[in-house]
PDB file of C-alpha atoms in Angstrom:
ATOM      1  CA  MET A   1     -14.019   2.085   8.945  1.00 94.00           C
ATOM      2  CA  GLU A   2     -12.864   5.660   8.277  1.00 96.00           C
ATOM      3  CA  GLN A   3     -11.570   5.826   4.484  1.00 97.00           C
ATOM      4  CA  ARG A   4      -8.028   5.451   5.281  1.00 97.00           C
ATOM      5  CA  LEU A   5      -5.032   3.326   5.287  1.00 97.00           C
ATOM      6  CA  SER A   6      -2.490   3.240   8.011  1.00 98.00           C
ATOM      7  CA  MET A   7       0.503   1.357   6.687  1.00 98.00           C
ATOM      8  CA  VAL A   8       1.868  -0.825   4.043  1.00 98.00           C
ATOM      9  CA  SER A   9       4.058  -3.626   5.076  1.00 98.00           C
ATOM     10  CA  LEU A  10       6.524  -5.242   2.403  1.00 98.00           C
ATOM     11  CA  GLY A  11       7.763  -8.752   3.283  1.00 98.00           C
ATOM     12  CA  VAL A  12      11.196  -8.914   2.530  1.00 98.00           C
ATOM     13  CA  GLU A  13      13.972 -11.497   2.375  1.00 98.00           C
ATOM     14  CA  SER A  14      16.880  -9.505   3.916  1.00 98.00           C
ATOM     15  CA  LEU A  15      15.998  -6.449   6.071  1.00 98.00           C
ATOM     16  CA  GLU A  16      19.350  -5.186   5.708  1.00 98.00           C
ATOM     17  CA  ARG A  17      19.516  -5.388   1.771  1.00 98.00           C
ATOM     18  CA  ALA A  18      15.901  -3.768   1.532  1.00 98.00           C
ATOM     19  CA  SER A  19      16.581  -0.954   3.643  1.00 98.00           C
ATOM     20  CA  LYS A  20      19.662  -0.189   1.870  1.00 98.00           C
ATOM     21  CA  PHE A  21      17.767  -0.197  -1.267  1.00 98.00           C
ATOM     22  CA  TYR A  22      15.123   2.466   0.175  1.00 98.00           C
ATOM     23  CA  ALA A  23      18.041   4.458   1.739  1.00 98.00           C
ATOM     24  CA  ALA A  24      19.292   4.730  -1.672  1.00 98.00           C
ATOM     25  CA  MET A  25      16.043   5.880  -2.844  1.00 98.00           C
ATOM     26  CA  GLY A  26      15.888   8.645  -0.272  1.00 97.00           C
ATOM     27  CA  PHE A  27      13.905   7.072   2.458  1.00 98.00           C
ATOM     28  CA  ALA A  28      15.052   7.563   6.004  1.00 98.00           C
ATOM     29  CA  PRO A  29      13.914   5.015   8.644  1.00 98.00           C
ATOM     30  CA  ALA A  30      11.985   6.165  11.723  1.00 97.00           C
ATOM     31  CA  GLY A  31      13.649   6.288  15.053  1.00 96.00           C
ATOM     32  CA  CYS A  32      11.541   3.378  16.156  1.00 96.00           C
ATOM     33  CA  SER A  33      13.111   0.947  13.813  1.00 97.00           C
ATOM     34  CA  ASP A  34      15.350  -1.750  14.772  1.00 95.00           C
ATOM     35  CA  GLU A  35      16.792  -4.955  13.651  1.00 96.00           C
ATOM     36  CA  HIS A  36      13.600  -6.572  13.552  1.00 96.00           C
ATOM     37  CA  ILE A  37      11.689  -4.028  11.720  1.00 97.00           C
ATOM     38  CA  VAL A  38      11.952  -0.777   9.610  1.00 98.00           C
ATOM     39  CA  PHE A  39       9.482   1.820   9.459  1.00 98.00           C
ATOM     40  CA  TYR A  40       9.233   4.920   7.440  1.00 98.00           C
ATOM     41  CA  GLN A  41       7.259   7.855   8.193  1.00 97.00           C
ATOM     42  CA  LEU A  42       5.515   8.812   4.775  1.00 96.00           C
ATOM     43  CA  LYS A  43       2.811  11.530   4.401  1.00 93.00           C
ATOM     44  CA  GLY A  44      -0.050  10.370   6.683  1.00 92.00           C
ATOM     45  CA  ILE A  45       1.021   6.677   6.496  1.00 96.00           C
ATOM     46  CA  ALA A  46       3.866   4.146   7.508  1.00 98.00           C
ATOM     47  CA  LEU A  47       5.659   2.062   5.279  1.00 98.00           C
ATOM     48  CA  ALA A  48       7.176  -0.933   7.159  1.00 98.00           C
ATOM     49  CA  LEU A  49       9.770  -3.539   6.106  1.00 98.00           C
ATOM     50  CA  TYR A  50       9.496  -6.891   7.793  1.00 98.00           C
ATOM     51  CA  PRO A  51      10.734 -10.419   7.191  1.00 98.00           C
ATOM     52  CA  ARG A  52       8.468 -11.958   4.746  1.00 98.00           C
ATOM     53  CA  ASP A  53       7.999 -15.229   6.664  1.00 98.00           C
ATOM     54  CA  LEU A  54       7.163 -13.222   9.662  1.00 98.00           C
ATOM     55  CA  LEU A  55       4.808 -11.138   8.171  1.00 98.00           C
ATOM     56  CA  ALA A  56       2.996 -14.245   6.647  1.00 98.00           C
ATOM     57  CA  GLU A  57       3.268 -15.547  10.304  1.00 98.00           C
ATOM     58  CA  ASP A  58       1.610 -12.589  11.656  1.00 97.00           C
ATOM     59  CA  ALA A  59      -1.358 -12.927   9.548  1.00 97.00           C
ATOM     60  CA  GLN A  60      -1.352 -16.671  10.265  1.00 97.00           C
ATOM     61  CA  VAL A  61      -1.166 -17.494   6.486  1.00 97.00           C
ATOM     62  CA  PRO A  62       1.275 -19.848   4.687  1.00 97.00           C
ATOM     63  CA  ALA A  63       4.280 -17.746   3.444  1.00 97.00           C
ATOM     64  CA  GLU A  64       4.889 -19.540   0.147  1.00 97.00           C
ATOM     65  CA  GLY A  65       3.723 -17.372  -2.733  1.00 96.00           C
ATOM     66  CA  SER A  66       5.326 -16.671  -6.051  1.00 96.00           C
ATOM     67  CA  GLY A  67       4.583 -14.783  -9.143  1.00 97.00           C
ATOM     68  CA  PHE A  68       2.719 -11.657  -9.342  1.00 98.00           C
ATOM     69  CA  SER A  69       1.559 -10.313  -6.105  1.00 97.00           C
ATOM     70  CA  GLY A  70      -1.696  -8.649  -7.348  1.00 98.00           C
ATOM     71  CA  ILE A  71      -0.622  -5.400  -5.597  1.00 98.00           C
ATOM     72  CA  THR A  72       1.312  -2.466  -7.082  1.00 98.00           C
ATOM     73  CA  LEU A  73       2.688   0.587  -5.132  1.00 98.00           C
ATOM     74  CA  ALA A  74       2.651   4.063  -7.334  1.00 98.00           C
ATOM     75  CA  TYR A  75       4.829   6.998  -6.646  1.00 98.00           C
ATOM     76  CA  ASN A  76       3.545  10.261  -8.819  1.00 98.00           C
ATOM     77  CA  VAL A  77       6.138  12.596  -9.713  1.00 98.00           C
ATOM     78  CA  ARG A  78       5.738  16.191 -10.032  1.00 97.00           C
ATOM     79  CA  GLU A  79       7.170  16.636 -13.524  1.00 97.00           C
ATOM     80  CA  ARG A  80       7.173  14.141 -16.410  1.00 97.00           C
ATOM     81  CA  GLU A  81      11.193  13.939 -16.700  1.00 97.00           C
ATOM     82  CA  GLU A  82      11.335  12.814 -13.148  1.00 97.00           C
ATOM     83  CA  ALA A  83       9.960   9.719 -13.780  1.00 98.00           C
ATOM     84  CA  ASP A  84      12.970   8.588 -15.732  1.00 98.00           C
ATOM     85  CA  ARG A  85      15.284   9.757 -12.896  1.00 98.00           C
ATOM     86  CA  VAL A  86      13.441   7.809 -10.359  1.00 98.00           C
ATOM     87  CA  LEU A  87      13.705   4.630 -12.561  1.00 98.00           C
ATOM     88  CA  ALA A  88      17.315   5.289 -13.005  1.00 98.00           C
ATOM     89  CA  GLN A  89      17.917   5.812  -9.285  1.00 98.00           C
ATOM     90  CA  ALA A  90      16.320   2.723  -8.461  1.00 98.00           C
ATOM     91  CA  LYS A  91      18.283   0.743 -10.920  1.00 98.00           C
ATOM     92  CA  ALA A  92      21.341   2.088  -9.560  1.00 98.00           C
ATOM     93  CA  ALA A  93      20.006   1.344  -5.956  1.00 98.00           C
ATOM     94  CA  GLY A  94      19.801  -2.297  -6.782  1.00 97.00           C
ATOM     95  CA  GLY A  95      16.283  -2.388  -8.066  1.00 98.00           C
ATOM     96  CA  THR A  96      15.152  -3.743 -11.658  1.00 98.00           C
ATOM     97  CA  VAL A  97      13.499  -1.389 -14.205  1.00 98.00           C
ATOM     98  CA  VAL A  98      10.502  -3.633 -15.111  1.00 98.00           C
ATOM     99  CA  LYS A  99       8.979  -1.180 -17.731  1.00 98.00           C
ATOM    100  CA  PRO A 100      10.857   1.780 -18.869  1.00 98.00           C
ATOM    101  CA  ALA A 101       8.851   5.107 -18.679  1.00 98.00           C
ATOM    102  CA  GLN A 102       6.758   5.426 -21.681  1.00 98.00           C
ATOM    103  CA  GLU A 103       3.258   7.254 -22.545  1.00 97.00           C
ATOM    104  CA  VAL A 104       0.464   5.446 -21.546  1.00 96.00           C
ATOM    105  CA  PHE A 105      -3.185   5.232 -23.066  1.00 93.00           C
ATOM    106  CA  TRP A 106      -4.833   7.183 -20.542  1.00 92.00           C
ATOM    107  CA  GLY A 107      -2.402  10.253 -21.121  1.00 94.00           C
ATOM    108  CA  GLY A 108       0.168   9.792 -18.537  1.00 96.00           C
ATOM    109  CA  TYR A 109       4.027   8.828 -18.522  1.00 98.00           C
ATOM    110  CA  SER A 110       4.747   5.800 -16.501  1.00 98.00           C
ATOM    111  CA  GLY A 111       7.118   2.878 -15.821  1.00 98.00           C
ATOM    112  CA  TYR A 112       7.951   0.640 -13.165  1.00 98.00           C
ATOM    113  CA  PHE A 113      10.692  -0.678 -10.999  1.00 98.00           C
ATOM    114  CA  ALA A 114      10.974  -3.838  -8.647  1.00 98.00           C
ATOM    115  CA  ASP A 115      12.621  -3.312  -5.555  1.00 98.00           C
ATOM    116  CA  PRO A 116      15.244  -6.314  -4.514  1.00 98.00           C
ATOM    117  CA  ASP A 117      12.184  -8.477  -3.198  1.00 98.00           C
ATOM    118  CA  GLY A 118      10.242  -7.785  -6.570  1.00 98.00           C
ATOM    119  CA  HIS A 119       7.834  -5.549  -4.964  1.00 98.00           C
ATOM    120  CA  LEU A 120       6.381  -3.306  -7.909  1.00 98.00           C
ATOM    121  CA  TRP A 121       6.394   0.527  -7.803  1.00 98.00           C
ATOM    122  CA  GLU A 122       5.039   2.235 -10.681  1.00 98.00           C
ATOM    123  CA  VAL A 123       6.707   5.621 -11.331  1.00 98.00           C
ATOM    124  CA  CYS A 124       4.001   7.839 -12.783  1.00 97.00           C
ATOM    125  CA  TRP A 125       3.550  11.169 -14.266  1.00 98.00           C
ATOM    126  CA  ASN A 126      -0.318  11.662 -13.961  1.00 97.00           C
ATOM    127  CA  PRO A 127      -1.433  15.114 -15.243  1.00 95.00           C
ATOM    128  CA  PHE A 128      -4.945  14.431 -13.924  1.00 95.00           C
ATOM    129  CA  PHE A 129      -4.458  13.711 -10.303  1.00 96.00           C
ATOM    130  CA  PRO A 130      -2.729  16.895  -8.621  1.00 95.00           C
ATOM    131  CA  ILE A 131       0.054  16.545  -6.337  1.00 96.00           C
ATOM    132  CA  ALA A 132      -0.310  19.095  -3.129  1.00 96.00           C
ATOM    133  CA  GLU A 133       2.553  20.913  -1.852  1.00 94.00           C
ATOM    134  CA  ASP A 134       2.876  18.244   0.969  1.00 94.00           C
ATOM    135  CA  GLY A 135       2.929  15.493  -1.321  1.00 94.00           C
ATOM    136  CA  SER A 136      -0.542  14.395  -0.888  1.00 95.00           C
ATOM    137  CA  ILE A 137      -2.399  12.892  -4.059  1.00 95.00           C
ATOM    138  CA  ILE A 138      -5.787  14.560  -4.951  1.00 95.00           C
ATOM    139  CA  VAL A 139      -8.009  12.229  -6.742  1.00 96.00           C
ATOM    140  CA  PRO A 140     -10.301  14.473  -8.982  1.00 95.00           C
ATOM    141  CA  GLU A 141     -13.955  13.906  -9.321  1.00 92.00           C
ATOM    142  CA  SER A 142     -13.617  13.958 -13.190  1.00 90.00           C
ATOM    143  CA  LEU A 143     -10.987  12.923 -15.546  1.00 81.00           C
ATOM    144  CA  LYS A 144     -12.408  15.341 -18.194  1.00 69.00           C
TER     145      LYS A 144
ATOM    146  CA  MET B   1      12.387  10.545  -4.447  1.00 94.00           C
ATOM    147  CA  GLU B   2      10.282  12.423  -1.738  1.00 96.00           C
ATOM    148  CA  GLN B   3       9.582  10.016   1.143  1.00 97.00           C
ATOM    149  CA  ARG B   4       6.034   9.280   0.145  1.00 97.00           C
ATOM    150  CA  LEU B   5       3.528   6.828  -1.627  1.00 97.00           C
ATOM    151  CA  SER B   6       0.842   8.007  -4.045  1.00 98.00           C
ATOM    152  CA  MET B   7      -1.402   5.190  -4.534  1.00 98.00           C
ATOM    153  CA  VAL B   8      -2.042   1.337  -3.869  1.00 98.00           C
ATOM    154  CA  SER B   9      -3.457  -0.476  -6.608  1.00 98.00           C
ATOM    155  CA  LEU B  10      -5.176  -3.927  -5.713  1.00 98.00           C
ATOM    156  CA  GLY B  11      -5.561  -6.209  -8.542  1.00 98.00           C
ATOM    157  CA  VAL B  12      -9.050  -7.744  -8.522  1.00 98.00           C
ATOM    158  CA  GLU B  13     -10.902 -10.364 -10.391  1.00 98.00           C
ATOM    159  CA  SER B  14     -14.164  -8.787 -10.479  1.00 98.00           C
ATOM    160  CA  LEU B  15     -14.182  -4.829 -10.080  1.00 98.00           C
ATOM    161  CA  GLU B  16     -18.185  -4.928  -9.105  1.00 98.00           C
ATOM    162  CA  ARG B  17     -17.695  -7.322  -6.454  1.00 98.00           C
ATOM    163  CA  ALA B  18     -14.514  -5.650  -5.051  1.00 98.00           C
ATOM    164  CA  SER B  19     -16.015  -2.450  -5.159  1.00 98.00           C
ATOM    165  CA  LYS B  20     -19.282  -3.548  -3.223  1.00 98.00           C
ATOM    166  CA  PHE B  21     -17.066  -5.032  -0.620  1.00 98.00           C
ATOM    167  CA  TYR B  22     -15.239  -1.458  -0.145  1.00 98.00           C
ATOM    168  CA  ALA B  23     -18.510   0.048  -0.253  1.00 98.00           C
ATOM    169  CA  ALA B  24     -19.627  -2.350   2.582  1.00 98.00           C
ATOM    170  CA  MET B  25     -16.491  -1.220   4.659  1.00 98.00           C
ATOM    171  CA  GLY B  26     -17.556   2.635   4.328  1.00 97.00           C
ATOM    172  CA  PHE B  27     -15.325   3.678   1.418  1.00 98.00           C
ATOM    173  CA  ALA B  28     -16.897   6.169  -0.972  1.00 98.00           C
ATOM    174  CA  PRO B  29     -15.449   5.795  -4.870  1.00 98.00           C
ATOM    175  CA  ALA B  30     -14.215   9.087  -6.108  1.00 97.00           C
ATOM    176  CA  GLY B  31     -16.068  10.761  -8.826  1.00 96.00           C
ATOM    177  CA  CYS B  32     -13.414   9.892 -11.621  1.00 96.00           C
ATOM    178  CA  SER B  33     -14.179   6.065 -11.134  1.00 97.00           C
ATOM    179  CA  ASP B  34     -15.880   4.260 -13.816  1.00 95.00           C
ATOM    180  CA  GLU B  35     -16.437   0.344 -15.158  1.00 96.00           C
ATOM    181  CA  HIS B  36     -12.836  -0.053 -15.636  1.00 96.00           C
ATOM    182  CA  ILE B  37     -11.073   1.284 -12.676  1.00 97.00           C
ATOM    183  CA  VAL B  38     -12.336   2.576  -9.212  1.00 98.00           C
ATOM    184  CA  PHE B  39     -10.354   5.141  -7.137  1.00 98.00           C
ATOM    185  CA  TYR B  40     -10.697   5.901  -3.372  1.00 98.00           C
ATOM    186  CA  GLN B  41      -9.551   9.352  -1.914  1.00 97.00           C
ATOM    187  CA  LEU B  42      -7.684   7.976   1.437  1.00 96.00           C
ATOM    188  CA  LYS B  43      -5.805  10.704   3.596  1.00 93.00           C
ATOM    189  CA  GLY B  44      -3.169  11.781   1.185  1.00 92.00           C
ATOM    190  CA  ILE B  45      -2.796   8.896  -1.125  1.00 96.00           C
ATOM    191  CA  ALA B  46      -5.018   7.083  -3.383  1.00 98.00           C
ATOM    192  CA  LEU B  47      -6.495   3.517  -3.507  1.00 98.00           C
ATOM    193  CA  ALA B  48      -7.299   1.939  -6.805  1.00 98.00           C
ATOM    194  CA  LEU B  49      -9.088  -1.273  -7.565  1.00 98.00           C
ATOM    195  CA  TYR B  50      -7.968  -2.605 -11.144  1.00 98.00           C
ATOM    196  CA  PRO B  51      -8.486  -5.875 -12.758  1.00 98.00           C
ATOM    197  CA  ARG B  52      -5.730  -8.220 -11.932  1.00 98.00           C
ATOM    198  CA  ASP B  53      -4.729  -8.828 -15.258  1.00 98.00           C
ATOM    199  CA  LEU B  54      -4.677  -5.596 -16.519  1.00 98.00           C
ATOM    200  CA  LEU B  55      -2.604  -4.446 -13.493  1.00 98.00           C
ATOM    201  CA  ALA B  56      -0.113  -7.003 -14.379  1.00 98.00           C
ATOM    202  CA  GLU B  57      -0.395  -6.028 -17.999  1.00 98.00           C
ATOM    203  CA  ASP B  58       0.270  -2.353 -17.052  1.00 97.00           C
ATOM    204  CA  ALA B  59       3.519  -3.464 -15.320  1.00 97.00           C
ATOM    205  CA  GLN B  60       4.520  -5.752 -18.056  1.00 97.00           C
ATOM    206  CA  VAL B  61       4.617  -8.701 -15.821  1.00 97.00           C
ATOM    207  CA  PRO B  62       3.170 -12.190 -16.253  1.00 97.00           C
ATOM    208  CA  ALA B  63      -0.318 -11.971 -14.373  1.00 97.00           C
ATOM    209  CA  GLU B  64       0.293 -15.522 -12.706  1.00 97.00           C
ATOM    210  CA  GLY B  65       0.875 -15.750  -9.341  1.00 96.00           C
ATOM    211  CA  SER B  66      -0.377 -17.556  -6.008  1.00 96.00           C
ATOM    212  CA  GLY B  67      -0.018 -17.888  -2.410  1.00 97.00           C
ATOM    213  CA  PHE B  68       1.057 -14.969  -0.176  1.00 98.00           C
ATOM    214  CA  SER B  69       1.607 -11.752  -1.979  1.00 97.00           C
ATOM    215  CA  GLY B  70       4.168 -10.609   0.564  1.00 98.00           C
ATOM    216  CA  ILE B  71       2.324  -7.412   1.131  1.00 98.00           C
ATOM    217  CA  THR B  72      -0.183  -6.308   3.962  1.00 98.00           C
ATOM    218  CA  LEU B  73      -2.000  -3.253   4.487  1.00 98.00           C
ATOM    219  CA  ALA B  74      -2.904  -2.151   7.849  1.00 98.00           C
ATOM    220  CA  TYR B  75      -5.856  -0.218   9.268  1.00 98.00           C
ATOM    221  CA  ASN B  76      -5.223   1.169  12.773  1.00 98.00           C
ATOM    222  CA  VAL B  77      -8.136   1.793  14.955  1.00 98.00           C
ATOM    223  CA  ARG B  78      -8.576   4.587  17.384  1.00 97.00           C
ATOM    224  CA  GLU B  79      -9.918   2.233  20.200  1.00 97.00           C
ATOM    225  CA  ARG B  80      -9.114  -1.440  21.082  1.00 97.00           C
ATOM    226  CA  GLU B  81     -12.558  -2.773  20.668  1.00 97.00           C
ATOM    227  CA  GLU B  82     -12.915  -1.239  17.151  1.00 97.00           C
ATOM    228  CA  ALA B  83     -10.786  -3.974  15.582  1.00 98.00           C
ATOM    229  CA  ASP B  84     -13.172  -6.579  16.608  1.00 98.00           C
ATOM    230  CA  ARG B  85     -16.035  -4.201  15.029  1.00 98.00           C
ATOM    231  CA  VAL B  86     -14.085  -3.858  11.700  1.00 98.00           C
ATOM    232  CA  LEU B  87     -13.217  -7.499  11.382  1.00 98.00           C
ATOM    233  CA  ALA B  88     -17.136  -8.501  11.745  1.00 98.00           C
ATOM    234  CA  GLN B  89     -17.938  -5.847   9.318  1.00 98.00           C
ATOM    235  CA  ALA B  90     -15.279  -7.145   6.798  1.00 98.00           C
ATOM    236  CA  LYS B  91     -17.065 -10.619   7.175  1.00 98.00           C
ATOM    237  CA  ALA B  92     -20.436  -9.241   6.850  1.00 98.00           C
ATOM    238  CA  ALA B  93     -19.287  -7.368   3.652  1.00 98.00           C
ATOM    239  CA  GLY B  94     -18.122 -10.807   2.180  1.00 97.00           C
ATOM    240  CA  GLY B  95     -14.537 -10.997   3.164  1.00 98.00           C
ATOM    241  CA  THR B  96     -12.710 -13.560   5.383  1.00 98.00           C
ATOM    242  CA  VAL B  97     -11.539 -13.113   8.740  1.00 98.00           C
ATOM    243  CA  VAL B  98      -7.939 -14.924   8.592  1.00 98.00           C
ATOM    244  CA  LYS B  99      -6.947 -13.944  12.045  1.00 98.00           C
ATOM    245  CA  PRO B 100      -9.353 -12.932  14.930  1.00 98.00           C
ATOM    246  CA  ALA B 101      -8.003  -9.930  16.759  1.00 98.00           C
ATOM    247  CA  GLN B 102      -5.905 -10.978  19.854  1.00 98.00           C
ATOM    248  CA  GLU B 103      -3.321  -9.631  21.808  1.00 97.00           C
ATOM    249  CA  VAL B 104       0.248  -9.762  20.140  1.00 96.00           C
ATOM    250  CA  PHE B 105       3.655  -9.755  21.595  1.00 93.00           C
ATOM    251  CA  TRP B 106       4.540  -6.104  20.923  1.00 92.00           C
ATOM    252  CA  GLY B 107       1.575  -5.276  22.915  1.00 94.00           C
ATOM    253  CA  GLY B 108      -1.108  -4.488  20.411  1.00 96.00           C
ATOM    254  CA  TYR B 109      -4.204  -5.940  19.586  1.00 98.00           C
ATOM    255  CA  SER B 110      -4.545  -7.058  16.007  1.00 98.00           C
ATOM    256  CA  GLY B 111      -6.206  -9.380  13.622  1.00 98.00           C
ATOM    257  CA  TYR B 112      -6.456  -9.778   9.871  1.00 98.00           C
ATOM    258  CA  PHE B 113      -9.213  -9.813   7.247  1.00 98.00           C
ATOM    259  CA  ALA B 114      -8.866 -10.652   3.528  1.00 98.00           C
ATOM    260  CA  ASP B 115     -10.795  -8.813   0.949  1.00 98.00           C
ATOM    261  CA  PRO B 116     -12.754 -11.005  -1.790  1.00 98.00           C
ATOM    262  CA  ASP B 117      -9.541 -11.203  -3.600  1.00 98.00           C
ATOM    263  CA  GLY B 118      -7.390 -12.115  -0.957  1.00 98.00           C
ATOM    264  CA  HIS B 119      -5.530  -8.816  -0.123  1.00 98.00           C
ATOM    265  CA  LEU B 120      -4.943  -9.068   3.722  1.00 98.00           C
ATOM    266  CA  TRP B 121      -5.791  -6.118   5.828  1.00 98.00           C
ATOM    267  CA  GLU B 122      -4.464  -6.085   9.488  1.00 98.00           C
ATOM    268  CA  VAL B 123      -6.926  -4.196  11.854  1.00 98.00           C
ATOM    269  CA  CYS B 124      -4.837  -2.957  14.346  1.00 97.00           C
ATOM    270  CA  TRP B 125      -4.631  -1.293  17.733  1.00 98.00           C
ATOM    271  CA  ASN B 126      -1.435  -0.022  18.130  1.00 97.00           C
ATOM    272  CA  PRO B 127      -0.917   2.174  21.061  1.00 95.00           C
ATOM    273  CA  PHE B 128       2.458   3.230  20.081  1.00 95.00           C
ATOM    274  CA  PHE B 129       1.615   4.617  16.965  1.00 96.00           C
ATOM    275  CA  PRO B 130      -0.679   7.863  17.368  1.00 95.00           C
ATOM    276  CA  ILE B 131      -3.317   8.563  15.092  1.00 96.00           C
ATOM    277  CA  ALA B 132      -4.107  12.365  14.394  1.00 96.00           C
ATOM    278  CA  GLU B 133      -7.342  13.649  14.126  1.00 95.00           C
ATOM    279  CA  ASP B 134      -7.353  13.528  10.577  1.00 94.00           C
ATOM    280  CA  GLY B 135      -6.436   9.721  10.439  1.00 94.00           C
ATOM    281  CA  SER B 136      -2.915  10.260   9.712  1.00 95.00           C
ATOM    282  CA  ILE B 137      -0.459   8.005  11.520  1.00 95.00           C
ATOM    283  CA  ILE B 138       2.604   9.304  13.350  1.00 95.00           C
ATOM    284  CA  VAL B 139       5.542   6.946  13.560  1.00 96.00           C
ATOM    285  CA  PRO B 140       7.408   7.443  16.887  1.00 95.00           C
ATOM    286  CA  GLU B 141      10.948   7.857  17.275  1.00 92.00           C
ATOM    287  CA  SER B 142      11.073   5.395  20.105  1.00 90.00           C
ATOM    288  CA  LEU B 143       8.983   2.505  21.183  1.00 82.00           C
ATOM    289  CA  LYS B 144       9.886   3.036  24.964  1.00 69.00           C
TER     290      LYS B 144
END
């Protein structure tokens, strides 16, 4: 395996509701999206919205599931204050602010929102992980 | 929000077990990893392994959860036969082949493995989504 990830697929109850939410967050669907699946071109990877039951069916696993998914996504902001703005935007878009942005023990400033299907996004100002001009995250060799 | 994703964090039961699995899949941890968290530099984004209970605590949500997480990750391969090889590698590394690679209705060839914590990875040959030399996925404007 090369050290890469191609796509993150989020199972959703309503494709319309979820795609409206991500539109309000500023995400524009790729042209190949249709009424069955919505794709977004992120930097180097794809994000997909797909009905949750069909996503489980695709993996051939039971669709039942509840509680914490065990996976979180993170959006690192370029400026500390941007974390508050993105969380407010998520709330206005129909998401839920699960944790208001706050100083965290490792030295960053971070909060979480849940999208309409409960998928958790950390919105994070992390001064130790540089963000390149094109939005790429650079994982440092050391945190010192 | 810029149209990007910075990090995917996988909650794990044992950091040692999970990082051994990803090492066997060919992922090398970043230098800033330690006994509390493991980071991988992917193309433009980061992948993190973090104890599941602490990940839930970070988001201030209850850690309980079971069944389908509602999220899948995908690794797109460059050649069709590579899908079988990656699934076999995942099995040898201590993962589970949840769905052997097979032809799927949309014209690709795809299977799934679960890592030791049950996180689902689709291993997918998708002739409609080009893969750049550097591993970036290009979401097309049309599937025709």
